[in-house]
Short mmCIF file of N, CA and C in Angstrom, two decimals:
data_model
loop_
_atom_site.label_atom_id
_atom_site.label_comp_id
_atom_site.label_asym_id
_atom_site.label_seq_id
_atom_site.Cartn_x
_atom_site.Cartn_y
_atom_site.Cartn_z
N UNK A 1 -31.92 -4.63 0.63
CA UNK A 1 -31.31 -5.59 1.50
C UNK A 1 -30.89 -6.84 0.77
N UNK A 2 -31.85 -7.58 0.19
CA UNK A 2 -31.53 -8.85 -0.44
C UNK A 2 -30.71 -8.63 -1.71
N UNK A 3 -31.03 -7.58 -2.46
CA UNK A 3 -30.29 -7.27 -3.69
C UNK A 3 -28.84 -6.94 -3.37
N UNK A 4 -28.62 -6.17 -2.30
CA UNK A 4 -27.26 -5.84 -1.89
C UNK A 4 -26.49 -7.12 -1.56
N UNK A 5 -27.14 -8.04 -0.82
CA UNK A 5 -26.48 -9.27 -0.42
C UNK A 5 -26.07 -10.08 -1.65
N UNK A 6 -26.95 -10.17 -2.64
CA UNK A 6 -26.62 -10.91 -3.85
C UNK A 6 -25.45 -10.27 -4.58
N UNK A 7 -25.46 -8.92 -4.73
CA UNK A 7 -24.37 -8.23 -5.42
C UNK A 7 -23.05 -8.42 -4.67
N UNK A 8 -23.08 -8.23 -3.36
CA UNK A 8 -21.89 -8.36 -2.55
C UNK A 8 -21.35 -9.77 -2.60
N UNK A 9 -22.24 -10.74 -2.52
CA UNK A 9 -21.82 -12.13 -2.54
C UNK A 9 -21.22 -12.50 -3.89
N UNK A 10 -21.82 -12.02 -4.98
CA UNK A 10 -21.29 -12.36 -6.30
C UNK A 10 -19.91 -11.74 -6.53
N UNK A 11 -19.69 -10.53 -6.04
CA UNK A 11 -18.37 -9.89 -6.16
C UNK A 11 -17.36 -10.68 -5.35
N UNK A 12 -17.71 -11.02 -4.13
CA UNK A 12 -16.81 -11.78 -3.26
C UNK A 12 -16.56 -13.17 -3.86
N UNK A 13 -17.60 -13.83 -4.40
CA UNK A 13 -17.43 -15.14 -5.01
C UNK A 13 -16.46 -15.09 -6.17
N UNK A 14 -16.60 -14.09 -7.02
CA UNK A 14 -15.71 -13.95 -8.17
C UNK A 14 -14.27 -13.73 -7.71
N UNK A 15 -14.08 -12.93 -6.68
CA UNK A 15 -12.74 -12.63 -6.17
C UNK A 15 -12.11 -13.85 -5.49
N UNK A 16 -12.91 -14.60 -4.75
CA UNK A 16 -12.38 -15.72 -3.99
C UNK A 16 -12.44 -17.04 -4.73
N UNK A 17 -13.11 -17.08 -5.87
CA UNK A 17 -13.22 -18.31 -6.62
C UNK A 17 -14.18 -19.31 -6.02
N UNK A 18 -15.24 -18.82 -5.40
CA UNK A 18 -16.23 -19.70 -4.79
C UNK A 18 -17.55 -19.55 -5.51
N UNK A 19 -18.50 -20.38 -5.13
CA UNK A 19 -19.83 -20.32 -5.73
C UNK A 19 -20.85 -20.43 -4.61
N UNK A 20 -21.77 -19.47 -4.50
CA UNK A 20 -22.71 -19.41 -3.39
C UNK A 20 -23.72 -20.54 -3.40
N UNK A 21 -23.99 -21.14 -4.55
CA UNK A 21 -24.98 -22.20 -4.62
C UNK A 21 -24.50 -23.48 -3.97
N UNK A 22 -23.22 -23.59 -3.66
CA UNK A 22 -22.63 -24.78 -3.07
C UNK A 22 -22.72 -24.69 -1.56
N UNK A 23 -23.18 -25.74 -0.92
CA UNK A 23 -23.30 -25.75 0.53
C UNK A 23 -21.94 -26.01 1.16
N UNK A 24 -21.59 -25.21 2.16
CA UNK A 24 -20.31 -25.39 2.83
C UNK A 24 -20.29 -26.65 3.68
N UNK A 25 -21.46 -27.23 3.96
CA UNK A 25 -21.49 -28.47 4.72
C UNK A 25 -20.96 -29.64 3.90
N UNK A 26 -20.95 -29.50 2.57
CA UNK A 26 -20.50 -30.57 1.69
C UNK A 26 -19.01 -30.50 1.36
N UNK A 27 -18.34 -29.42 1.73
CA UNK A 27 -16.94 -29.27 1.35
C UNK A 27 -16.01 -29.76 2.45
N UNK A 28 -14.81 -30.17 2.09
CA UNK A 28 -13.83 -30.60 3.10
C UNK A 28 -13.42 -29.42 3.99
N UNK A 29 -12.96 -29.74 5.19
CA UNK A 29 -12.56 -28.73 6.16
C UNK A 29 -11.44 -27.85 5.60
N UNK A 30 -10.49 -28.46 4.90
CA UNK A 30 -9.37 -27.71 4.33
C UNK A 30 -9.88 -26.63 3.38
N UNK A 31 -10.84 -26.96 2.53
CA UNK A 31 -11.39 -25.98 1.59
C UNK A 31 -12.11 -24.86 2.33
N UNK A 32 -12.83 -25.21 3.39
CA UNK A 32 -13.52 -24.20 4.18
C UNK A 32 -12.52 -23.24 4.81
N UNK A 33 -11.46 -23.79 5.39
CA UNK A 33 -10.44 -22.94 6.02
C UNK A 33 -9.75 -22.06 4.98
N UNK A 34 -9.42 -22.62 3.83
CA UNK A 34 -8.75 -21.83 2.79
C UNK A 34 -9.67 -20.74 2.25
N UNK A 35 -10.96 -21.03 2.13
CA UNK A 35 -11.90 -20.01 1.69
C UNK A 35 -11.95 -18.87 2.69
N UNK A 36 -11.95 -19.21 3.99
CA UNK A 36 -11.97 -18.18 5.02
C UNK A 36 -10.67 -17.38 5.03
N UNK A 37 -9.54 -18.05 4.82
CA UNK A 37 -8.26 -17.35 4.77
C UNK A 37 -8.23 -16.39 3.58
N UNK A 38 -8.74 -16.84 2.43
CA UNK A 38 -8.79 -15.96 1.25
C UNK A 38 -9.72 -14.76 1.52
N UNK A 39 -10.83 -15.00 2.23
CA UNK A 39 -11.75 -13.91 2.53
C UNK A 39 -11.09 -12.88 3.46
N UNK A 40 -10.34 -13.35 4.45
CA UNK A 40 -9.63 -12.44 5.34
C UNK A 40 -8.59 -11.65 4.55
N UNK A 41 -7.85 -12.33 3.67
CA UNK A 41 -6.87 -11.64 2.83
C UNK A 41 -7.52 -10.60 1.93
N UNK A 42 -8.67 -10.94 1.39
CA UNK A 42 -9.40 -10.01 0.52
C UNK A 42 -9.81 -8.75 1.30
N UNK A 43 -10.29 -8.94 2.51
CA UNK A 43 -10.71 -7.79 3.32
C UNK A 43 -9.51 -6.97 3.77
N UNK A 44 -8.39 -7.62 4.01
CA UNK A 44 -7.19 -6.87 4.36
C UNK A 44 -6.74 -5.99 3.19
N UNK A 45 -6.92 -6.48 1.97
CA UNK A 45 -6.60 -5.64 0.81
C UNK A 45 -7.50 -4.42 0.76
N UNK A 46 -8.74 -4.55 1.21
CA UNK A 46 -9.64 -3.40 1.24
C UNK A 46 -9.14 -2.36 2.25
N UNK A 47 -8.55 -2.83 3.34
CA UNK A 47 -8.00 -1.91 4.35
C UNK A 47 -6.69 -1.31 3.85
N UNK A 48 -5.87 -2.10 3.18
CA UNK A 48 -4.59 -1.60 2.67
C UNK A 48 -4.82 -0.47 1.67
N UNK A 49 -5.83 -0.63 0.81
CA UNK A 49 -6.15 0.43 -0.15
C UNK A 49 -7.63 0.78 -0.01
N UNK A 50 -7.97 1.66 0.95
CA UNK A 50 -9.39 1.99 1.19
C UNK A 50 -10.03 2.80 0.07
N UNK A 51 -9.25 3.21 -0.93
CA UNK A 51 -9.81 3.98 -2.03
C UNK A 51 -10.48 3.11 -3.08
N UNK A 52 -10.36 1.78 -2.96
CA UNK A 52 -10.99 0.88 -3.92
C UNK A 52 -12.49 1.12 -3.91
N UNK A 53 -13.11 0.99 -5.07
CA UNK A 53 -14.52 1.35 -5.17
C UNK A 53 -15.44 0.41 -4.40
N UNK A 54 -15.06 -0.84 -4.19
CA UNK A 54 -15.92 -1.78 -3.48
C UNK A 54 -15.52 -1.94 -2.02
N UNK A 55 -14.58 -1.14 -1.53
CA UNK A 55 -14.06 -1.34 -0.18
C UNK A 55 -15.15 -1.28 0.87
N UNK A 56 -15.97 -0.26 0.83
CA UNK A 56 -17.02 -0.10 1.84
C UNK A 56 -18.05 -1.21 1.72
N UNK A 57 -18.42 -1.54 0.50
CA UNK A 57 -19.42 -2.59 0.28
C UNK A 57 -18.92 -3.94 0.77
N UNK A 58 -17.67 -4.26 0.50
CA UNK A 58 -17.14 -5.56 0.90
C UNK A 58 -16.94 -5.67 2.40
N UNK A 59 -16.56 -4.58 3.05
CA UNK A 59 -16.37 -4.63 4.50
C UNK A 59 -17.69 -4.72 5.25
N UNK A 60 -18.81 -4.44 4.59
CA UNK A 60 -20.11 -4.60 5.24
C UNK A 60 -20.48 -6.06 5.43
N UNK A 61 -19.88 -6.94 4.63
CA UNK A 61 -20.08 -8.38 4.77
C UNK A 61 -19.14 -8.85 5.87
N UNK A 62 -19.59 -8.80 7.10
CA UNK A 62 -18.71 -8.92 8.26
C UNK A 62 -18.33 -10.36 8.59
N UNK A 63 -17.20 -10.48 9.22
CA UNK A 63 -16.74 -11.70 9.87
C UNK A 63 -15.87 -11.27 11.04
N UNK A 64 -15.65 -12.16 11.97
CA UNK A 64 -14.84 -11.81 13.13
C UNK A 64 -13.53 -12.59 13.19
N UNK A 65 -13.27 -13.47 12.20
CA UNK A 65 -12.02 -14.23 12.19
C UNK A 65 -10.82 -13.31 12.00
N UNK A 66 -10.89 -12.47 10.99
CA UNK A 66 -9.77 -11.56 10.71
C UNK A 66 -9.47 -10.64 11.88
N UNK A 67 -10.49 -9.93 12.41
CA UNK A 67 -10.22 -9.06 13.56
C UNK A 67 -9.67 -9.81 14.77
N UNK A 68 -10.15 -11.04 14.99
CA UNK A 68 -9.65 -11.82 16.12
C UNK A 68 -8.16 -12.14 15.93
N UNK A 69 -7.78 -12.59 14.75
CA UNK A 69 -6.38 -12.92 14.48
C UNK A 69 -5.51 -11.67 14.60
N UNK A 70 -5.97 -10.55 14.02
CA UNK A 70 -5.19 -9.31 14.10
C UNK A 70 -5.03 -8.84 15.55
N UNK A 71 -6.10 -8.94 16.31
CA UNK A 71 -6.06 -8.53 17.72
C UNK A 71 -5.10 -9.43 18.51
N UNK A 72 -5.17 -10.73 18.26
CA UNK A 72 -4.26 -11.65 18.96
C UNK A 72 -2.80 -11.37 18.59
N UNK A 73 -2.53 -11.14 17.32
CA UNK A 73 -1.16 -10.85 16.90
C UNK A 73 -0.65 -9.55 17.53
N UNK A 74 -1.49 -8.51 17.53
CA UNK A 74 -1.08 -7.24 18.15
C UNK A 74 -0.83 -7.44 19.64
N UNK A 75 -1.69 -8.19 20.30
CA UNK A 75 -1.52 -8.46 21.73
C UNK A 75 -0.24 -9.22 22.00
N UNK A 76 0.05 -10.23 21.18
CA UNK A 76 1.27 -11.03 21.36
C UNK A 76 2.51 -10.17 21.15
N UNK A 77 2.51 -9.36 20.09
CA UNK A 77 3.70 -8.55 19.79
C UNK A 77 3.94 -7.52 20.89
N UNK A 78 2.88 -6.83 21.31
CA UNK A 78 3.08 -5.81 22.35
C UNK A 78 3.43 -6.44 23.69
N UNK A 79 2.88 -7.61 23.99
CA UNK A 79 3.23 -8.26 25.26
C UNK A 79 4.65 -8.81 25.23
N UNK A 80 5.14 -9.18 24.04
CA UNK A 80 6.52 -9.68 23.95
C UNK A 80 7.54 -8.56 24.19
N UNK A 81 7.15 -7.32 23.93
CA UNK A 81 8.04 -6.18 24.15
C UNK A 81 7.96 -5.65 25.58
N UNK A 82 6.99 -6.12 26.34
CA UNK A 82 6.80 -5.63 27.71
C UNK A 82 7.79 -6.33 28.65
N UNK A 83 8.03 -5.73 29.83
CA UNK A 83 8.85 -6.42 30.83
C UNK A 83 8.25 -7.78 31.16
N UNK A 84 9.09 -8.75 31.50
CA UNK A 84 8.64 -10.13 31.66
C UNK A 84 7.55 -10.29 32.72
N UNK A 85 7.56 -9.47 33.75
CA UNK A 85 6.53 -9.60 34.78
C UNK A 85 5.20 -8.95 34.38
N UNK A 86 5.16 -8.28 33.22
CA UNK A 86 3.94 -7.62 32.76
C UNK A 86 3.40 -8.19 31.44
N UNK A 87 3.98 -9.28 30.95
CA UNK A 87 3.55 -9.85 29.67
C UNK A 87 2.06 -10.15 29.64
N UNK A 88 1.58 -10.86 30.63
CA UNK A 88 0.17 -11.27 30.65
C UNK A 88 -0.74 -10.05 30.78
N UNK A 89 -0.33 -9.09 31.59
CA UNK A 89 -1.12 -7.88 31.77
C UNK A 89 -1.25 -7.09 30.47
N UNK A 90 -0.14 -6.93 29.76
CA UNK A 90 -0.17 -6.18 28.49
C UNK A 90 -1.00 -6.93 27.46
N UNK A 91 -0.84 -8.24 27.38
CA UNK A 91 -1.63 -9.04 26.43
C UNK A 91 -3.12 -8.84 26.70
N UNK A 92 -3.52 -9.00 27.94
CA UNK A 92 -4.94 -8.86 28.30
C UNK A 92 -5.43 -7.44 28.06
N UNK A 93 -4.61 -6.45 28.39
CA UNK A 93 -5.02 -5.06 28.22
C UNK A 93 -5.25 -4.73 26.75
N UNK A 94 -4.34 -5.13 25.89
CA UNK A 94 -4.49 -4.85 24.45
C UNK A 94 -5.72 -5.57 23.92
N UNK A 95 -5.88 -6.83 24.28
CA UNK A 95 -7.03 -7.61 23.80
C UNK A 95 -8.34 -6.96 24.22
N UNK A 96 -8.45 -6.60 25.48
CA UNK A 96 -9.69 -5.99 25.99
C UNK A 96 -9.91 -4.61 25.38
N UNK A 97 -8.86 -3.82 25.26
CA UNK A 97 -9.00 -2.47 24.70
C UNK A 97 -9.50 -2.53 23.26
N UNK A 98 -8.97 -3.46 22.48
CA UNK A 98 -9.43 -3.56 21.09
C UNK A 98 -10.91 -3.91 21.03
N UNK A 99 -11.33 -4.92 21.76
CA UNK A 99 -12.73 -5.36 21.65
C UNK A 99 -13.70 -4.42 22.36
N UNK A 100 -13.36 -3.96 23.54
CA UNK A 100 -14.26 -3.02 24.24
C UNK A 100 -14.28 -1.68 23.52
N UNK A 101 -13.13 -1.22 23.05
CA UNK A 101 -13.07 0.04 22.30
C UNK A 101 -13.91 -0.03 21.04
N UNK A 102 -13.81 -1.14 20.30
CA UNK A 102 -14.62 -1.30 19.10
C UNK A 102 -16.11 -1.33 19.44
N UNK A 103 -16.45 -1.97 20.55
CA UNK A 103 -17.86 -2.01 20.96
C UNK A 103 -18.37 -0.62 21.33
N UNK A 104 -17.57 0.16 22.05
CA UNK A 104 -17.98 1.51 22.44
C UNK A 104 -18.16 2.41 21.22
N UNK A 105 -17.21 2.33 20.27
CA UNK A 105 -17.32 3.13 19.05
C UNK A 105 -18.57 2.73 18.28
N UNK A 106 -18.86 1.44 18.23
CA UNK A 106 -20.05 0.95 17.53
C UNK A 106 -21.33 1.44 18.19
N UNK A 107 -21.41 1.32 19.49
CA UNK A 107 -22.60 1.77 20.22
C UNK A 107 -22.80 3.27 20.01
N UNK A 108 -21.72 4.03 20.01
CA UNK A 108 -21.81 5.46 19.75
C UNK A 108 -22.41 5.73 18.37
N UNK A 109 -21.93 5.00 17.35
CA UNK A 109 -22.44 5.20 15.99
C UNK A 109 -23.92 4.84 15.90
N UNK A 110 -24.32 3.78 16.56
CA UNK A 110 -25.74 3.37 16.54
C UNK A 110 -26.61 4.41 17.25
N UNK A 111 -26.13 4.92 18.39
CA UNK A 111 -26.89 5.92 19.13
C UNK A 111 -27.01 7.24 18.37
N UNK A 112 -26.06 7.49 17.47
CA UNK A 112 -26.11 8.70 16.64
C UNK A 112 -27.00 8.52 15.41
N UNK A 113 -27.66 7.39 15.32
CA UNK A 113 -28.57 7.14 14.20
C UNK A 113 -27.92 6.46 13.03
N UNK A 114 -26.79 5.82 13.28
CA UNK A 114 -26.07 5.15 12.20
C UNK A 114 -26.81 3.93 11.69
N UNK A 115 -26.67 3.70 10.40
CA UNK A 115 -27.28 2.54 9.76
C UNK A 115 -26.22 1.45 9.66
N UNK A 116 -25.90 0.84 10.79
CA UNK A 116 -24.81 -0.13 10.85
C UNK A 116 -25.13 -1.17 11.90
N UNK A 117 -24.75 -2.40 11.61
CA UNK A 117 -24.95 -3.44 12.62
C UNK A 117 -23.72 -3.46 13.54
N UNK A 118 -23.92 -4.00 14.70
CA UNK A 118 -22.86 -4.07 15.69
C UNK A 118 -21.65 -4.83 15.13
N UNK A 119 -21.89 -5.98 14.53
CA UNK A 119 -20.80 -6.82 14.05
C UNK A 119 -20.11 -6.23 12.82
N UNK A 120 -20.84 -5.50 11.99
CA UNK A 120 -20.20 -4.82 10.85
C UNK A 120 -19.15 -3.83 11.35
N UNK A 121 -19.54 -3.04 12.32
CA UNK A 121 -18.63 -2.02 12.84
C UNK A 121 -17.43 -2.65 13.54
N UNK A 122 -17.67 -3.65 14.36
CA UNK A 122 -16.57 -4.32 15.06
C UNK A 122 -15.63 -4.96 14.04
N UNK A 123 -16.19 -5.52 12.98
CA UNK A 123 -15.38 -6.12 11.92
C UNK A 123 -14.49 -5.08 11.25
N UNK A 124 -15.06 -3.96 10.86
CA UNK A 124 -14.29 -2.91 10.19
C UNK A 124 -13.21 -2.36 11.11
N UNK A 125 -13.57 -2.04 12.34
CA UNK A 125 -12.59 -1.49 13.28
C UNK A 125 -11.49 -2.51 13.57
N UNK A 126 -11.84 -3.78 13.63
CA UNK A 126 -10.85 -4.83 13.86
C UNK A 126 -9.90 -4.99 12.69
N UNK A 127 -10.42 -5.00 11.46
CA UNK A 127 -9.55 -5.11 10.29
C UNK A 127 -8.66 -3.89 10.15
N UNK A 128 -9.16 -2.73 10.55
CA UNK A 128 -8.37 -1.50 10.42
C UNK A 128 -7.27 -1.37 11.46
N UNK A 129 -7.14 -2.35 12.35
CA UNK A 129 -6.01 -2.42 13.27
C UNK A 129 -4.76 -2.90 12.53
N UNK A 130 -4.94 -3.46 11.35
CA UNK A 130 -3.83 -4.03 10.59
C UNK A 130 -2.64 -3.08 10.41
N UNK A 131 -2.83 -1.81 10.02
CA UNK A 131 -1.66 -0.92 9.90
C UNK A 131 -0.91 -0.72 11.22
N UNK A 132 -1.63 -0.73 12.33
CA UNK A 132 -0.95 -0.61 13.63
C UNK A 132 -0.21 -1.90 13.97
N UNK A 133 -0.73 -3.03 13.52
CA UNK A 133 -0.02 -4.29 13.68
C UNK A 133 1.30 -4.25 12.90
N UNK A 134 1.25 -3.76 11.67
CA UNK A 134 2.47 -3.63 10.88
C UNK A 134 3.46 -2.68 11.56
N UNK A 135 2.94 -1.58 12.11
CA UNK A 135 3.82 -0.64 12.82
C UNK A 135 4.47 -1.30 14.03
N UNK A 136 3.71 -2.10 14.76
CA UNK A 136 4.29 -2.76 15.94
C UNK A 136 5.36 -3.78 15.54
N UNK A 137 5.16 -4.45 14.39
CA UNK A 137 6.18 -5.39 13.90
C UNK A 137 7.45 -4.63 13.52
N UNK A 138 7.31 -3.51 12.83
CA UNK A 138 8.48 -2.72 12.45
C UNK A 138 9.21 -2.16 13.68
N UNK A 139 8.45 -1.80 14.70
CA UNK A 139 9.06 -1.26 15.92
C UNK A 139 9.85 -2.31 16.69
N UNK A 140 9.58 -3.59 16.42
CA UNK A 140 10.36 -4.65 17.07
C UNK A 140 11.83 -4.61 16.64
N UNK A 141 12.07 -4.16 15.42
CA UNK A 141 13.41 -4.24 14.84
C UNK A 141 14.32 -3.07 15.20
N UNK A 142 13.75 -1.95 15.63
CA UNK A 142 14.58 -0.81 15.94
C UNK A 142 13.96 -0.05 17.11
N UNK A 143 14.71 0.17 18.15
CA UNK A 143 14.20 0.76 19.37
C UNK A 143 14.22 2.29 19.42
N UNK A 144 14.56 2.95 18.33
CA UNK A 144 14.64 4.41 18.30
C UNK A 144 13.24 5.00 18.45
N UNK A 145 13.07 5.92 19.40
CA UNK A 145 11.75 6.51 19.67
C UNK A 145 11.24 7.33 18.48
N UNK A 146 12.14 8.00 17.78
CA UNK A 146 11.72 8.79 16.61
C UNK A 146 11.18 7.85 15.53
N UNK A 147 11.86 6.72 15.34
CA UNK A 147 11.38 5.73 14.38
C UNK A 147 10.01 5.19 14.81
N UNK A 148 9.86 4.90 16.11
CA UNK A 148 8.57 4.42 16.63
C UNK A 148 7.46 5.44 16.37
N UNK A 149 7.75 6.71 16.64
CA UNK A 149 6.75 7.76 16.42
C UNK A 149 6.37 7.89 14.95
N UNK A 150 7.37 7.84 14.09
CA UNK A 150 7.12 7.98 12.65
C UNK A 150 6.29 6.81 12.11
N UNK A 151 6.73 5.60 12.40
CA UNK A 151 6.04 4.41 11.89
C UNK A 151 4.64 4.31 12.48
N UNK A 152 4.51 4.56 13.75
CA UNK A 152 3.19 4.47 14.39
C UNK A 152 2.29 5.59 13.92
N UNK A 153 2.83 6.77 13.67
CA UNK A 153 2.02 7.87 13.12
C UNK A 153 1.45 7.52 11.76
N UNK A 154 2.26 6.87 10.92
CA UNK A 154 1.76 6.43 9.62
C UNK A 154 0.68 5.37 9.80
N UNK A 155 0.92 4.42 10.72
CA UNK A 155 -0.08 3.38 11.00
C UNK A 155 -1.38 3.97 11.52
N UNK A 156 -1.26 4.97 12.40
CA UNK A 156 -2.45 5.64 12.93
C UNK A 156 -3.26 6.31 11.82
N UNK A 157 -2.55 7.06 10.96
CA UNK A 157 -3.23 7.75 9.86
C UNK A 157 -3.89 6.76 8.91
N UNK A 158 -3.22 5.68 8.62
CA UNK A 158 -3.73 4.65 7.72
C UNK A 158 -4.95 3.95 8.32
N UNK A 159 -4.85 3.56 9.58
CA UNK A 159 -5.99 2.92 10.27
C UNK A 159 -7.19 3.84 10.32
N UNK A 160 -6.93 5.08 10.68
CA UNK A 160 -8.01 6.05 10.80
C UNK A 160 -8.67 6.32 9.45
N UNK A 161 -7.86 6.50 8.42
CA UNK A 161 -8.39 6.76 7.08
C UNK A 161 -9.28 5.61 6.61
N UNK A 162 -8.80 4.38 6.81
CA UNK A 162 -9.55 3.21 6.36
C UNK A 162 -10.88 3.07 7.10
N UNK A 163 -10.88 3.31 8.41
CA UNK A 163 -12.10 3.11 9.18
C UNK A 163 -13.05 4.30 9.10
N UNK A 164 -12.51 5.51 9.03
CA UNK A 164 -13.36 6.70 8.96
C UNK A 164 -14.16 6.72 7.66
N UNK A 165 -13.53 6.26 6.57
CA UNK A 165 -14.24 6.20 5.30
C UNK A 165 -15.48 5.35 5.39
N UNK A 166 -15.40 4.27 6.14
CA UNK A 166 -16.56 3.39 6.32
C UNK A 166 -17.55 3.99 7.32
N UNK A 167 -17.05 4.39 8.48
CA UNK A 167 -17.93 4.87 9.55
C UNK A 167 -18.67 6.14 9.16
N UNK A 168 -18.03 7.03 8.42
CA UNK A 168 -18.67 8.29 8.07
C UNK A 168 -19.83 8.09 7.10
N UNK A 169 -19.81 7.00 6.34
CA UNK A 169 -20.92 6.73 5.42
C UNK A 169 -22.10 6.07 6.11
N UNK A 170 -21.92 5.62 7.33
CA UNK A 170 -22.97 4.89 8.03
C UNK A 170 -23.80 5.76 8.97
N UNK A 171 -23.39 7.00 9.18
CA UNK A 171 -24.13 7.89 10.09
C UNK A 171 -24.64 9.09 9.31
N UNK A 172 -25.69 9.75 9.82
CA UNK A 172 -26.21 10.94 9.14
C UNK A 172 -25.12 12.02 9.03
N UNK A 173 -25.11 12.77 7.92
CA UNK A 173 -24.06 13.79 7.70
C UNK A 173 -23.91 14.80 8.83
N UNK A 174 -25.01 15.16 9.46
CA UNK A 174 -24.93 16.17 10.53
C UNK A 174 -24.23 15.63 11.78
N UNK A 175 -24.11 14.31 11.90
CA UNK A 175 -23.51 13.72 13.10
C UNK A 175 -22.20 12.99 12.81
N UNK A 176 -21.64 13.18 11.64
CA UNK A 176 -20.41 12.46 11.27
C UNK A 176 -19.26 12.77 12.22
N UNK A 177 -19.09 14.02 12.56
CA UNK A 177 -17.97 14.39 13.44
C UNK A 177 -18.09 13.69 14.79
N UNK A 178 -19.32 13.57 15.30
CA UNK A 178 -19.53 12.89 16.58
C UNK A 178 -19.25 11.40 16.48
N UNK A 179 -19.44 10.82 15.30
CA UNK A 179 -19.18 9.39 15.11
C UNK A 179 -17.70 9.12 14.85
N UNK A 180 -17.03 10.05 14.19
CA UNK A 180 -15.63 9.85 13.81
C UNK A 180 -14.68 10.14 14.97
N UNK A 181 -15.03 11.06 15.85
CA UNK A 181 -14.16 11.43 16.96
C UNK A 181 -13.77 10.23 17.83
N UNK A 182 -14.71 9.37 18.25
CA UNK A 182 -14.31 8.20 19.04
C UNK A 182 -13.41 7.23 18.26
N UNK A 183 -13.57 7.17 16.94
CA UNK A 183 -12.70 6.32 16.12
C UNK A 183 -11.27 6.83 16.21
N UNK A 184 -11.11 8.16 16.10
CA UNK A 184 -9.78 8.75 16.23
C UNK A 184 -9.17 8.45 17.59
N UNK A 185 -9.97 8.58 18.65
CA UNK A 185 -9.46 8.30 19.99
C UNK A 185 -9.07 6.83 20.15
N UNK A 186 -9.87 5.95 19.59
CA UNK A 186 -9.61 4.51 19.66
C UNK A 186 -8.25 4.18 19.05
N UNK A 187 -8.01 4.63 17.83
CA UNK A 187 -6.74 4.33 17.16
C UNK A 187 -5.59 5.13 17.76
N UNK A 188 -5.86 6.31 18.29
CA UNK A 188 -4.81 7.09 18.96
C UNK A 188 -4.32 6.36 20.21
N UNK A 189 -5.25 5.80 20.96
CA UNK A 189 -4.87 5.06 22.17
C UNK A 189 -4.07 3.81 21.82
N UNK A 190 -4.51 3.06 20.79
CA UNK A 190 -3.75 1.89 20.36
C UNK A 190 -2.37 2.29 19.85
N UNK A 191 -2.30 3.43 19.13
CA UNK A 191 -1.01 3.92 18.63
C UNK A 191 -0.08 4.26 19.79
N UNK A 192 -0.64 4.89 20.81
CA UNK A 192 0.17 5.23 21.99
C UNK A 192 0.74 3.96 22.61
N UNK A 193 -0.06 2.89 22.68
CA UNK A 193 0.42 1.63 23.25
C UNK A 193 1.55 1.03 22.40
N UNK A 194 1.45 1.18 21.08
CA UNK A 194 2.51 0.67 20.21
C UNK A 194 3.80 1.45 20.44
N UNK A 195 3.69 2.76 20.61
CA UNK A 195 4.88 3.60 20.80
C UNK A 195 5.55 3.31 22.14
N UNK A 196 4.79 3.23 23.21
CA UNK A 196 5.40 3.12 24.53
C UNK A 196 5.86 1.70 24.89
N UNK A 197 5.33 0.69 24.24
CA UNK A 197 5.75 -0.67 24.57
C UNK A 197 7.10 -0.98 23.98
#
């Protein structure tokens, strides 16, 4: 436990240019915000290339800033494409589906004997929404349904690959399929929303 935290923190410190011995209460607000922005960017790189050797280890150091921003952006983009009388409904639906869906997938993994904290799982599932966010941005520019299906299919595969790699390592091998199946459904439902909006 403690050894893992030290290793993870030192890797993150080296990548972000910070030092753990320094108290964040002593630093200016701008530096704190920039450190958090760099941390979010670093974790997004782990999602962009989930084959990196430290990807799983770094995503275990959870935060909710990145997932919140990604969820808000996805909600805004999908609600902007909705009919004007349904903007608020689509925004709320996407926001709730992301957070409740992540919570349900997490509870499922824990009930299957997974060695994962609630916030770790929600963090990983939230960051792995990023490829679907990119797909929704690309779908804004061209209304062709075939293009929507292609781009969203790639986003779905990318999101699923990034999150399944993490989730499958957190549950016992005999129950991996039961833990991964809800993850597939979660991203499939979000993908469907990107395509139809």
